[in-house]
mmCIF file of C-alpha atoms and ligand atoms in Angstrom:
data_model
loop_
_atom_site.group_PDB
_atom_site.id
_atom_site.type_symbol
_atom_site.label_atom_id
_atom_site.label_comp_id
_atom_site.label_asym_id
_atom_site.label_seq_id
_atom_site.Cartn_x
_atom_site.Cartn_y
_atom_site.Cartn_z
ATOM 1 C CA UNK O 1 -104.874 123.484 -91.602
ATOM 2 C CA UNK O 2 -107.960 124.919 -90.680
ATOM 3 C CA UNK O 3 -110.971 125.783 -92.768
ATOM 4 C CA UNK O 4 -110.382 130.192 -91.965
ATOM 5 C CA UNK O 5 -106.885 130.015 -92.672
ATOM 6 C CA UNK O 6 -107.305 127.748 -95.758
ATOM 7 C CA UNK O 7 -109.431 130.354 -97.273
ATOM 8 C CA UNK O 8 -107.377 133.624 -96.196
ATOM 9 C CA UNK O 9 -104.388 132.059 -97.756
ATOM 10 C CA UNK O 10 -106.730 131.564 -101.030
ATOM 11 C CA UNK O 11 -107.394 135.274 -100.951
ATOM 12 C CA UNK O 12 -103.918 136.453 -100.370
ATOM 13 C CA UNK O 13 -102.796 134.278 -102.564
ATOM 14 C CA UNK O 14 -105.255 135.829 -104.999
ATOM 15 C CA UNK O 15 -103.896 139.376 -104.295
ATOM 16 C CA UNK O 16 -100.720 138.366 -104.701
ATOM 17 C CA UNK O 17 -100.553 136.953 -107.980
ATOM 18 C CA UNK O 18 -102.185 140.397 -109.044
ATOM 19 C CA UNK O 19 -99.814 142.596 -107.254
ATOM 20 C CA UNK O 20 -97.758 144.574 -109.618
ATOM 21 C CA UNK O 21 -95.927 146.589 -106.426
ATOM 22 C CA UNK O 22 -95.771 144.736 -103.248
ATOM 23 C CA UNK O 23 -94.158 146.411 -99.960
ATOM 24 C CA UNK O 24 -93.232 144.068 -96.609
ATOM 25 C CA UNK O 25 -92.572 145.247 -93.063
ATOM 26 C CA UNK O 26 -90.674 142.530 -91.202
ATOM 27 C CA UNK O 27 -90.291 142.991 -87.425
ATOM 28 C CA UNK O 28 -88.313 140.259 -84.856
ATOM 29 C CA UNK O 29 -91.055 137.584 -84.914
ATOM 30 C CA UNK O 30 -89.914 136.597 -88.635
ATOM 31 C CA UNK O 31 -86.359 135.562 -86.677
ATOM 32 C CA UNK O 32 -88.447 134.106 -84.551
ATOM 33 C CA UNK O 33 -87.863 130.276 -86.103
ATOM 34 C CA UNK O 34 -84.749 131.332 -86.629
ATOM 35 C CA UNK O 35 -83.743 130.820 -82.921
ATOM 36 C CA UNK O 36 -83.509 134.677 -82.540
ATOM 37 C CA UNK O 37 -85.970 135.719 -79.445
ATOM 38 C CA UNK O 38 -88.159 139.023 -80.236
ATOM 39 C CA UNK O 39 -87.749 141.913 -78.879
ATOM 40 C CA UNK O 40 -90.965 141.969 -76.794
ATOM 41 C CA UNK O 41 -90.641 138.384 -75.777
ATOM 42 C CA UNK O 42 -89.223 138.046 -72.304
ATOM 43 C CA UNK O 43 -85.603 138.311 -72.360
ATOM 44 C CA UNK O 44 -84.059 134.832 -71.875
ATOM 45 C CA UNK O 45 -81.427 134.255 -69.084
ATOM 46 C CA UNK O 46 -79.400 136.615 -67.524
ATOM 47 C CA UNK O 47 -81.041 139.249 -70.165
ATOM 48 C CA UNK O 48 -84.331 138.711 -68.289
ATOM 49 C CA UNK O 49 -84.776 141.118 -65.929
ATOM 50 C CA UNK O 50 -83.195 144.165 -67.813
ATOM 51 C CA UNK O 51 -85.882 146.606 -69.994
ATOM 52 C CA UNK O 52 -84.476 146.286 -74.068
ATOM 53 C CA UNK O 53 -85.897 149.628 -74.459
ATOM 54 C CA UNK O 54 -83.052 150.734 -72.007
ATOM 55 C CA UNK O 55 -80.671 149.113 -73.212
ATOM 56 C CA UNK O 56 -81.076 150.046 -76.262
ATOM 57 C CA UNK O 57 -80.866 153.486 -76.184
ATOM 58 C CA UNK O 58 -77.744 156.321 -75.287
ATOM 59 C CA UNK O 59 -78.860 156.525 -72.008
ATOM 60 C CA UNK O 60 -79.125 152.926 -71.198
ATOM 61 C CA UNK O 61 -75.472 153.137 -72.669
ATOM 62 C CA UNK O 62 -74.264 155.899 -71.018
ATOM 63 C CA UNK O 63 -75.357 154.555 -67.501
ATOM 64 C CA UNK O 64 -73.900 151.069 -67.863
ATOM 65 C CA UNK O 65 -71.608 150.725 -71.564
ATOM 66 C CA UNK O 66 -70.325 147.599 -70.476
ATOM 67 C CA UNK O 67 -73.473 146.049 -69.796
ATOM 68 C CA UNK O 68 -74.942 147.273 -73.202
ATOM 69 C CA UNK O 69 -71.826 146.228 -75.247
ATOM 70 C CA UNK O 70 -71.732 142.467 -73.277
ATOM 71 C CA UNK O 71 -75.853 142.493 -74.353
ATOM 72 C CA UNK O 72 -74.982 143.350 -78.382
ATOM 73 C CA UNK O 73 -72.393 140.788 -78.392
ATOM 74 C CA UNK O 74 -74.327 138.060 -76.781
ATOM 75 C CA UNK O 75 -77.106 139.369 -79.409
ATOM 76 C CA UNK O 76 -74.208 139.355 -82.274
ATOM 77 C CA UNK O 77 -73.139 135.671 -81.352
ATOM 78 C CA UNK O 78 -76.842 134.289 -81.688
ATOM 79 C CA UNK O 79 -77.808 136.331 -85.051
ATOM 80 C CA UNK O 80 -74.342 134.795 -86.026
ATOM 81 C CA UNK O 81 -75.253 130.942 -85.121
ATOM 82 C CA UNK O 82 -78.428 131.553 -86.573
ATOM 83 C CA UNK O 83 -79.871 130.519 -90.555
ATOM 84 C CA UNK O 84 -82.476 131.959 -92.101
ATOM 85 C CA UNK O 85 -85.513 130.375 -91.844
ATOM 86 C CA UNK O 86 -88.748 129.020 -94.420
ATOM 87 C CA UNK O 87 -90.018 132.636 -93.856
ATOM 88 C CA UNK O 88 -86.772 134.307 -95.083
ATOM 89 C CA UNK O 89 -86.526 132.360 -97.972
ATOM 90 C CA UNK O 90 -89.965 132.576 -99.439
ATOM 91 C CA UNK O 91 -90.013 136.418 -98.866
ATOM 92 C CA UNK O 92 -86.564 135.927 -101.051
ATOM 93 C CA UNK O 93 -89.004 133.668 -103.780
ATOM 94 C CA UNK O 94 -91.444 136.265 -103.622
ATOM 95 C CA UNK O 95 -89.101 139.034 -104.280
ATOM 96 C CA UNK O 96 -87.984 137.216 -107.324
ATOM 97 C CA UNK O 97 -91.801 136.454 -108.757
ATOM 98 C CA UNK O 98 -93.143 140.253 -108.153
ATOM 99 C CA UNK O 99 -92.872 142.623 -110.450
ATOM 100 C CA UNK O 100 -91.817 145.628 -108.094
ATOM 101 C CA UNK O 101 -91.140 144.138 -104.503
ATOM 102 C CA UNK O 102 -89.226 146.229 -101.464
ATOM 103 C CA UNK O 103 -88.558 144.765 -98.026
ATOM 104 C CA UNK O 104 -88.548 146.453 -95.304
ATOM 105 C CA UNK O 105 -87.108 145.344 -91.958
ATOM 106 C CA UNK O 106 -87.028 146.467 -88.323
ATOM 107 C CA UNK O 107 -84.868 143.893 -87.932
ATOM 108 C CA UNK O 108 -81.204 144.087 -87.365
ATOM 109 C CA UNK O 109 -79.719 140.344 -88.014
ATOM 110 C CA UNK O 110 -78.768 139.631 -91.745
ATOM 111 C CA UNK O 111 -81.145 136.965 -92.481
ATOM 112 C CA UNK O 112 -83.374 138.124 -95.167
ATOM 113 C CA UNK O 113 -79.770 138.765 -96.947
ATOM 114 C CA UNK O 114 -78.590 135.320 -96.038
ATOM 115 C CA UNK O 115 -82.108 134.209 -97.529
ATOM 116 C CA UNK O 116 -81.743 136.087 -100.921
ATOM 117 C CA UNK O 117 -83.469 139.146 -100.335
ATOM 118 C CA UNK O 118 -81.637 141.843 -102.192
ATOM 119 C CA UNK O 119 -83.343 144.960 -101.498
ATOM 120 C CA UNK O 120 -83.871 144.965 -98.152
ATOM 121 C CA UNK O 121 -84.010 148.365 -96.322
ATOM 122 C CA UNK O 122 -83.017 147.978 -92.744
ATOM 123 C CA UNK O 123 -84.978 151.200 -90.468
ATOM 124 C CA UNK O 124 -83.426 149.861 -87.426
ATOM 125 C CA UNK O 125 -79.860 149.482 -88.620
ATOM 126 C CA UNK O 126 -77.236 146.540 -88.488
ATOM 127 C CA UNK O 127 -75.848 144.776 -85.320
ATOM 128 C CA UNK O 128 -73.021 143.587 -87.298
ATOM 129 C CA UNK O 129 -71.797 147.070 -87.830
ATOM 130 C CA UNK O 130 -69.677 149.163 -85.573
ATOM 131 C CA UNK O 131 -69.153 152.660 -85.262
ATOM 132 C CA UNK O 132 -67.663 155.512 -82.398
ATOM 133 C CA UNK O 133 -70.940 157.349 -80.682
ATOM 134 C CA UNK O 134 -68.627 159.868 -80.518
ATOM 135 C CA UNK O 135 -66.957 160.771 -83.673
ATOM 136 C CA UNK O 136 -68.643 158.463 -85.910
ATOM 137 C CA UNK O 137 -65.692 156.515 -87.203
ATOM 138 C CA UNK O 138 -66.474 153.321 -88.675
ATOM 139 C CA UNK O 139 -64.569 150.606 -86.653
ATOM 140 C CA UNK O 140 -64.382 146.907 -87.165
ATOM 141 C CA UNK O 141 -64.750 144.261 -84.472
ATOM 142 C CA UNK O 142 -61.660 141.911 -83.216
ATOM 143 C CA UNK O 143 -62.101 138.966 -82.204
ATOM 144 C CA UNK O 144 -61.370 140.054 -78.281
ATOM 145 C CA UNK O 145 -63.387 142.508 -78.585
ATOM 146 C CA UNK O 146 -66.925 140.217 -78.576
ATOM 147 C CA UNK O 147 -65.515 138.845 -74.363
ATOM 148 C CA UNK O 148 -64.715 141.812 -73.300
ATOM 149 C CA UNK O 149 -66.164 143.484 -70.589
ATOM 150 C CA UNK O 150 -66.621 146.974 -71.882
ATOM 151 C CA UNK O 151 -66.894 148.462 -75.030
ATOM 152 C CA UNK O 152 -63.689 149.205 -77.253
ATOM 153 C CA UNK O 153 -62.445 153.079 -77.749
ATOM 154 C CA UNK O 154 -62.023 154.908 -80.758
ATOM 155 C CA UNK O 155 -58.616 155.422 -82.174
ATOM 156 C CA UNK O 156 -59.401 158.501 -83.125
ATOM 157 C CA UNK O 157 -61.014 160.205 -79.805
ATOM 158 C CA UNK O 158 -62.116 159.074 -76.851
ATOM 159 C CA UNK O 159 -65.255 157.555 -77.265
ATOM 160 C CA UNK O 160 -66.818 154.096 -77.410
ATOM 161 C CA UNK O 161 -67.546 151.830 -80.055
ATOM 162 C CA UNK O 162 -71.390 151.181 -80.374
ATOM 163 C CA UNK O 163 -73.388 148.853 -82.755
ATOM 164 C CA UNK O 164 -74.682 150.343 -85.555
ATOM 165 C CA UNK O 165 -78.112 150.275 -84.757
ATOM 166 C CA UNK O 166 -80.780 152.880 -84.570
ATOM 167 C CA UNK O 167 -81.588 153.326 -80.249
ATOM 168 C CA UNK O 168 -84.992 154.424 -78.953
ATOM 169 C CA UNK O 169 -85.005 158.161 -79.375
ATOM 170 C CA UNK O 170 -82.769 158.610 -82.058
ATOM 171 C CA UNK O 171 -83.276 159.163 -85.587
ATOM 172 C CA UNK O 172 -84.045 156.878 -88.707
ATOM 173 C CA UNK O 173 -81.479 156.619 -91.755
ATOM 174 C CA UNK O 174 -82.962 159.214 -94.143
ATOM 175 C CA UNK O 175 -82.248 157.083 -97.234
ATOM 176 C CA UNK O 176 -83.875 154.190 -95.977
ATOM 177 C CA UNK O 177 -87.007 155.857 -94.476
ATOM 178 C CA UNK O 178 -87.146 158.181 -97.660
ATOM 179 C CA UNK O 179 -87.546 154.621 -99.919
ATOM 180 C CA UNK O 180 -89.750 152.812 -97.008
ATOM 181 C CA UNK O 181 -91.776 155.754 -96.964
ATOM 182 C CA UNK O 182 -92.252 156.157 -100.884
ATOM 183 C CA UNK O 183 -92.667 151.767 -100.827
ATOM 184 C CA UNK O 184 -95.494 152.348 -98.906
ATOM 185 C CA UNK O 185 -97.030 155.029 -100.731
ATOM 186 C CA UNK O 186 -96.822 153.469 -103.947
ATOM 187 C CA UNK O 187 -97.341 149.475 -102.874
ATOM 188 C CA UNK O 188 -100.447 147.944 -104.061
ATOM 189 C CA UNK O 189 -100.134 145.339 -101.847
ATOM 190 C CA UNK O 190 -98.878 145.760 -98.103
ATOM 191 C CA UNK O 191 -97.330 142.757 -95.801
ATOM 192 C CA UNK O 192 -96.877 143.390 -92.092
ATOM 193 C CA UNK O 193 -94.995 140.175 -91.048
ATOM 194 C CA UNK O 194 -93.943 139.245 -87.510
ATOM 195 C CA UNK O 195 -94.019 142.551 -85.720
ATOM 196 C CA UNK O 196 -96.081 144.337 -82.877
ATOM 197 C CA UNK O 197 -96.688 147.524 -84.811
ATOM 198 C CA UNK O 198 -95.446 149.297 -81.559
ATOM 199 C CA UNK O 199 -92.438 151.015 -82.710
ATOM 200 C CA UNK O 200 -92.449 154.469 -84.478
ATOM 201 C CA UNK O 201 -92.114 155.650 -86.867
ATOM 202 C CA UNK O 202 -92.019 151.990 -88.393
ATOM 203 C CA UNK O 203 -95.636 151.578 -86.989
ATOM 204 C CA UNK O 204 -96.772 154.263 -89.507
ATOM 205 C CA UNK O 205 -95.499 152.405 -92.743
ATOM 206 C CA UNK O 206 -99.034 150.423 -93.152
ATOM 207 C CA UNK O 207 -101.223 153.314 -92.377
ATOM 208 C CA UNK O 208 -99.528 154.998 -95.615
ATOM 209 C CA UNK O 209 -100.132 152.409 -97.695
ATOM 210 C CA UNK O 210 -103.893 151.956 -96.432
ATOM 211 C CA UNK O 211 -104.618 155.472 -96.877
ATOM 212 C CA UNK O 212 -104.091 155.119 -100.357
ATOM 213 C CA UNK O 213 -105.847 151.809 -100.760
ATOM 214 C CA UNK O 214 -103.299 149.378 -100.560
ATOM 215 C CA UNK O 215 -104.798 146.320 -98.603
ATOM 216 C CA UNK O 216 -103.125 144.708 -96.282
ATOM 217 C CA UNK O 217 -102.323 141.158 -94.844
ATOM 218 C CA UNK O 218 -100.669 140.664 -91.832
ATOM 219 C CA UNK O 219 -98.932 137.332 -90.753
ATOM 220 C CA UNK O 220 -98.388 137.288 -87.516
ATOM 221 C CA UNK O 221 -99.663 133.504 -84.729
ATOM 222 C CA UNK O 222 -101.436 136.613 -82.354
ATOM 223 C CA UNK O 223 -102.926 139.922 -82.779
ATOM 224 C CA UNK O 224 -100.466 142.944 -83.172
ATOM 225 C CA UNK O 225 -101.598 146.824 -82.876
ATOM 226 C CA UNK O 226 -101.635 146.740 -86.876
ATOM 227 C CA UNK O 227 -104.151 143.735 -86.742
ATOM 228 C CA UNK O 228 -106.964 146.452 -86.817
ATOM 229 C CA UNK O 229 -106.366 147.811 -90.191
ATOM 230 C CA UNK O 230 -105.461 144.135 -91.991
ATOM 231 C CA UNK O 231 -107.970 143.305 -94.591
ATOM 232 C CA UNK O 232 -106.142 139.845 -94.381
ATOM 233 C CA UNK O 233 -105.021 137.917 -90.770
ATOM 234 C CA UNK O 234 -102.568 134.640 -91.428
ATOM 235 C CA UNK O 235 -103.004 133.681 -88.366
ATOM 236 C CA UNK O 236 -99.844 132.003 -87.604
ATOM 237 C CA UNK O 237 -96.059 131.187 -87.451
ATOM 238 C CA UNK O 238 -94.057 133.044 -90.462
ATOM 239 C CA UNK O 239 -92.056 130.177 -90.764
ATOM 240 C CA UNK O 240 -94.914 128.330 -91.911
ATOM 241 C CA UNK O 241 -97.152 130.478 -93.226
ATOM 242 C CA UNK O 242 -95.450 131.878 -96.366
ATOM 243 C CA UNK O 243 -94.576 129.354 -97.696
ATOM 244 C CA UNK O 244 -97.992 127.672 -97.449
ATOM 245 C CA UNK O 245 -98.885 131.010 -99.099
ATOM 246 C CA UNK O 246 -96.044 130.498 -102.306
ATOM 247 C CA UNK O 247 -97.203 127.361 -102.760
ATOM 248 C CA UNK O 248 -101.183 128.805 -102.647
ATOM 249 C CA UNK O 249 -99.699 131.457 -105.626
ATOM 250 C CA UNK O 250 -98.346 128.505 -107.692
ATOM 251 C CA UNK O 251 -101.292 126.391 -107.126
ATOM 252 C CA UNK O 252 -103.749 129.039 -108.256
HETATM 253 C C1 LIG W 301 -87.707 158.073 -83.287
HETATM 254 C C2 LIG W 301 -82.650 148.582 -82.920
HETATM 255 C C3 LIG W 301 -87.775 160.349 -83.579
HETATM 256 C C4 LIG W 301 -82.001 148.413 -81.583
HETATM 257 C C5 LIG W 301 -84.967 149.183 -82.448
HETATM 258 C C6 LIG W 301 -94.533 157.161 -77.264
HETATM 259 C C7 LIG W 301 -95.470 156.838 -78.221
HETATM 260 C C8 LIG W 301 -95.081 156.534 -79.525
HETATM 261 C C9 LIG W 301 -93.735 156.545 -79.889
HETATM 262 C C10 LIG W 301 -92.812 156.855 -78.930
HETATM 263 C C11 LIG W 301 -93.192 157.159 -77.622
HETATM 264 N N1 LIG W 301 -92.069 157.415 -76.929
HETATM 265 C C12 LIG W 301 -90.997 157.296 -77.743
HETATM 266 C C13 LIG W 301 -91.440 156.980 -78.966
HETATM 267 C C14 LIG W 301 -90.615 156.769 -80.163
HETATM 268 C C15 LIG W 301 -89.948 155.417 -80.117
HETATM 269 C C16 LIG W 301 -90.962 154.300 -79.988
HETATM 270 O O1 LIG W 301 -91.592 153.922 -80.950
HETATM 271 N N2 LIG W 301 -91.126 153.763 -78.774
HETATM 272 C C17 LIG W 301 -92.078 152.698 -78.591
HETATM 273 C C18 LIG W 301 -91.476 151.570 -77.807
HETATM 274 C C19 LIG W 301 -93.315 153.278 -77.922
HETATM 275 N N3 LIG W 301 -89.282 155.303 -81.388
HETATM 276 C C20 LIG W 301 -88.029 155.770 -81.519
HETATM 277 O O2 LIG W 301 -87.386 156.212 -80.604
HETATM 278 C C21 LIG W 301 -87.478 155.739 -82.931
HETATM 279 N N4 LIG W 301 -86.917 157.010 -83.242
HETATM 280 O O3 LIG W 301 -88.891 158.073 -83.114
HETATM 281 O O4 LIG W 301 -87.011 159.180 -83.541
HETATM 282 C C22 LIG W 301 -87.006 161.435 -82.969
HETATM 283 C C23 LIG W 301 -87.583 162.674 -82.953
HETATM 284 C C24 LIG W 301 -86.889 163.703 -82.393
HETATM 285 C C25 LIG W 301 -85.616 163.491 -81.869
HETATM 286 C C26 LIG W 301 -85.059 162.242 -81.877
HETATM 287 C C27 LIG W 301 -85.762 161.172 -82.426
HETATM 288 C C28 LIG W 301 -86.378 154.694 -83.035
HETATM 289 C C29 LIG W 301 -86.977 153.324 -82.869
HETATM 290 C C30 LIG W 301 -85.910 152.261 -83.189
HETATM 291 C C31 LIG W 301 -85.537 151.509 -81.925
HETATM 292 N N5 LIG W 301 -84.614 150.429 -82.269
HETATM 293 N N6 LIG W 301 -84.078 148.258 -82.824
HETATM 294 C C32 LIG W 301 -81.850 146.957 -81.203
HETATM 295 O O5 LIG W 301 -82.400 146.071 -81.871
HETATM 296 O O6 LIG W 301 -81.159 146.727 -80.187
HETATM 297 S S1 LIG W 301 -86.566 148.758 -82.288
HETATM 298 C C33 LIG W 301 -86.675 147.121 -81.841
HETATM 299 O O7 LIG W 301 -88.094 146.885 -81.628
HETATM 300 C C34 LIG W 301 -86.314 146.078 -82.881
HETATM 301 O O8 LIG W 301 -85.814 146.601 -84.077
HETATM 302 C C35 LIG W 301 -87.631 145.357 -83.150
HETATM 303 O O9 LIG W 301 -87.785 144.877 -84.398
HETATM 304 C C36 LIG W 301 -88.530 146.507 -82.942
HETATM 305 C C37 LIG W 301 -89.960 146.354 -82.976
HETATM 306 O O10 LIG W 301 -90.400 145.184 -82.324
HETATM 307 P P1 LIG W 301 -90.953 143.988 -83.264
HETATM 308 O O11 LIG W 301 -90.004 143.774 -84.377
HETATM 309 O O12 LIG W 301 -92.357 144.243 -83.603
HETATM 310 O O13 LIG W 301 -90.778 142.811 -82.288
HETATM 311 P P2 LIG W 301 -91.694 142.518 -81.059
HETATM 312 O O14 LIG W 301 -90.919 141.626 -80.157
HETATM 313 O O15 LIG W 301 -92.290 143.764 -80.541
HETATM 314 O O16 LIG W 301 -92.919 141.685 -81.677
HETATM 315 C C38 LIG W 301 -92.649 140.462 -82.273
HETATM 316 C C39 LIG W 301 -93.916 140.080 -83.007
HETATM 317 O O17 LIG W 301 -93.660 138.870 -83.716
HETATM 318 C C40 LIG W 301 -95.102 139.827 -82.111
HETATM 319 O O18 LIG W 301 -96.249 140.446 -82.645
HETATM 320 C C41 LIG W 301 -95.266 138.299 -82.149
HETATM 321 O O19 LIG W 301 -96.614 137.892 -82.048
HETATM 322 C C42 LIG W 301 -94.745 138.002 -83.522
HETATM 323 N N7 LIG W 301 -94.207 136.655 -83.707
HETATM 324 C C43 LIG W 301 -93.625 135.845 -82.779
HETATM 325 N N8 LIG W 301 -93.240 134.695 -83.374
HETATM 326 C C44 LIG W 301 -93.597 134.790 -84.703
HETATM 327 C C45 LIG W 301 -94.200 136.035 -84.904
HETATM 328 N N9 LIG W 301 -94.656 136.437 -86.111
HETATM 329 C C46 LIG W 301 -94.531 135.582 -87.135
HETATM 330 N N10 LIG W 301 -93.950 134.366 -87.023
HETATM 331 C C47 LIG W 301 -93.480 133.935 -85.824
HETATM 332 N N11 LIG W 301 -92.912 132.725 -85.713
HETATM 333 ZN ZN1 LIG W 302 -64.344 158.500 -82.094
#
């Protein structure tokens, strides 16, 4: 490991130790090593050459519902096949070693669950949920409905089932931006893990906790737009890096 990233982890680790309240955002690149491509990173295969921002959004929907629904389920079916990774599971350690600890994930797969995280507040929603984008009835998935071409209706009116994820240009849960939010304002350590820092309001979650002091270390193998504001850069894969940084907390 080199000499720069040898003696960032010793100063993380440092801070760590120390931290009484530590907040996390995750974003896609901690599935990353999971098998699960990131959001930004060019869509594989027949995904390639459509725009995820349109997709996921009620217009993208709207235009083409089949297309959208036969993207989520392809997405559903890899987040399905996939288990959580080093990363996951020492964020799930670290959880259990801090004092106050609160994840929070853009993410929409279930692997910081899977890995043992149990407070993990999801600002982006759940792929593995269902609901009508008309009428908002819950609705559970049948097996036929992850081949079929086009979304299922709802029983109850005449809409179509969507995932229950949070598209471009709609709103945030308020629960789980109302405890982000307050994470970040009372953290005294801040993680940015894995993400590109360009989605809002998201984005904004490590600028609260710097404008109070918190400092912050970002793990990410390449710069981000939050790179600028980390008192700490791991520069490198999630996967490896945290735990590399547990084991720098117990060796201390
Ligand atoms: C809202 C669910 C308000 C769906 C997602 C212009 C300027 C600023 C903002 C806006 C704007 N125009 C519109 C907006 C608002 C918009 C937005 O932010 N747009 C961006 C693109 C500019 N935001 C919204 O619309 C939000 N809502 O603002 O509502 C409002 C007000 C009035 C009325 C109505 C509404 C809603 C945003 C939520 C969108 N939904 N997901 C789905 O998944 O299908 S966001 C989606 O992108 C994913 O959740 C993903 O997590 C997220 C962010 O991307 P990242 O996680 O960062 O992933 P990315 O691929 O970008 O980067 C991966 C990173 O990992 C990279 O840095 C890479 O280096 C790193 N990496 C790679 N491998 C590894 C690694 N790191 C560590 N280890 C590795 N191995
Ligand atoms: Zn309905």
């Amino acid at each position: 490991m080199d000499a720069e990233l040898t003696r960032s982890l010793a100063t993380a680790a440092d801070l760590l130790a120390r931290a009484q309240a530590v907040a996390v955002l995750t974003g896609a690149g901690v599935s990353a090593e999971s098998g699960i491509s990131t959001f930004r990173d060019a869509q594989t295969g027949l995904w390639s050459h459509f725009d995820p921002q349109q997709l996921a959004s009620q217009s993208g929907f709207a235009a083409n519902p089949g297309l959208v629904w036969r993207w989520y389920m392809h997405r559903l079916a890899a987040v399905e096949a996939a288990t959580p990774n080093p990363g996951h599971l020492a964020l799930a350690a670290l959880e259990r070693q801090t004092p106050h600890f609160t994840l929070i994930t853009q993410n929409v797969d279930d692997l910081h669950e899977r890995a043992g995280s149990t407070r993990t507040l999801h600002l982006h929603g759940h792929i593995a949920r269902f609901f009508c984008n008309t009428c908002q009835a819950p609705y559970t998935l049948h097996p036929d409905d992850r081949t079929a071409p086009m979304p299922p209706e709802c029983k109850f009116c005449t809409g179509y089932i969507r995932p229950g994820v949070v598209w471009f240009g709609e709103l945030l849960p308020e629960r789980e931006m109302w405890a982000a939010w307050q994470a970040a304002d009372t953290c005294d350590l801040f993680l940015v893990i894995g993400t590109s820092g360009v989605v809002y309001p998201a984005s904004q979650l490590p600028v609260r906790a710097r404008r109070h002091g918190a400092p912050i270390i970002e793990v990410n193998p390449e710069p981000s737009e939050l790179s600028v504001m980390a008192d700490i850069c791991l520069r490198g894969p999630s996967g490896v890096v945290l735990p590399q940084l547990l084991m720098a907390i117990r060796g201390r």
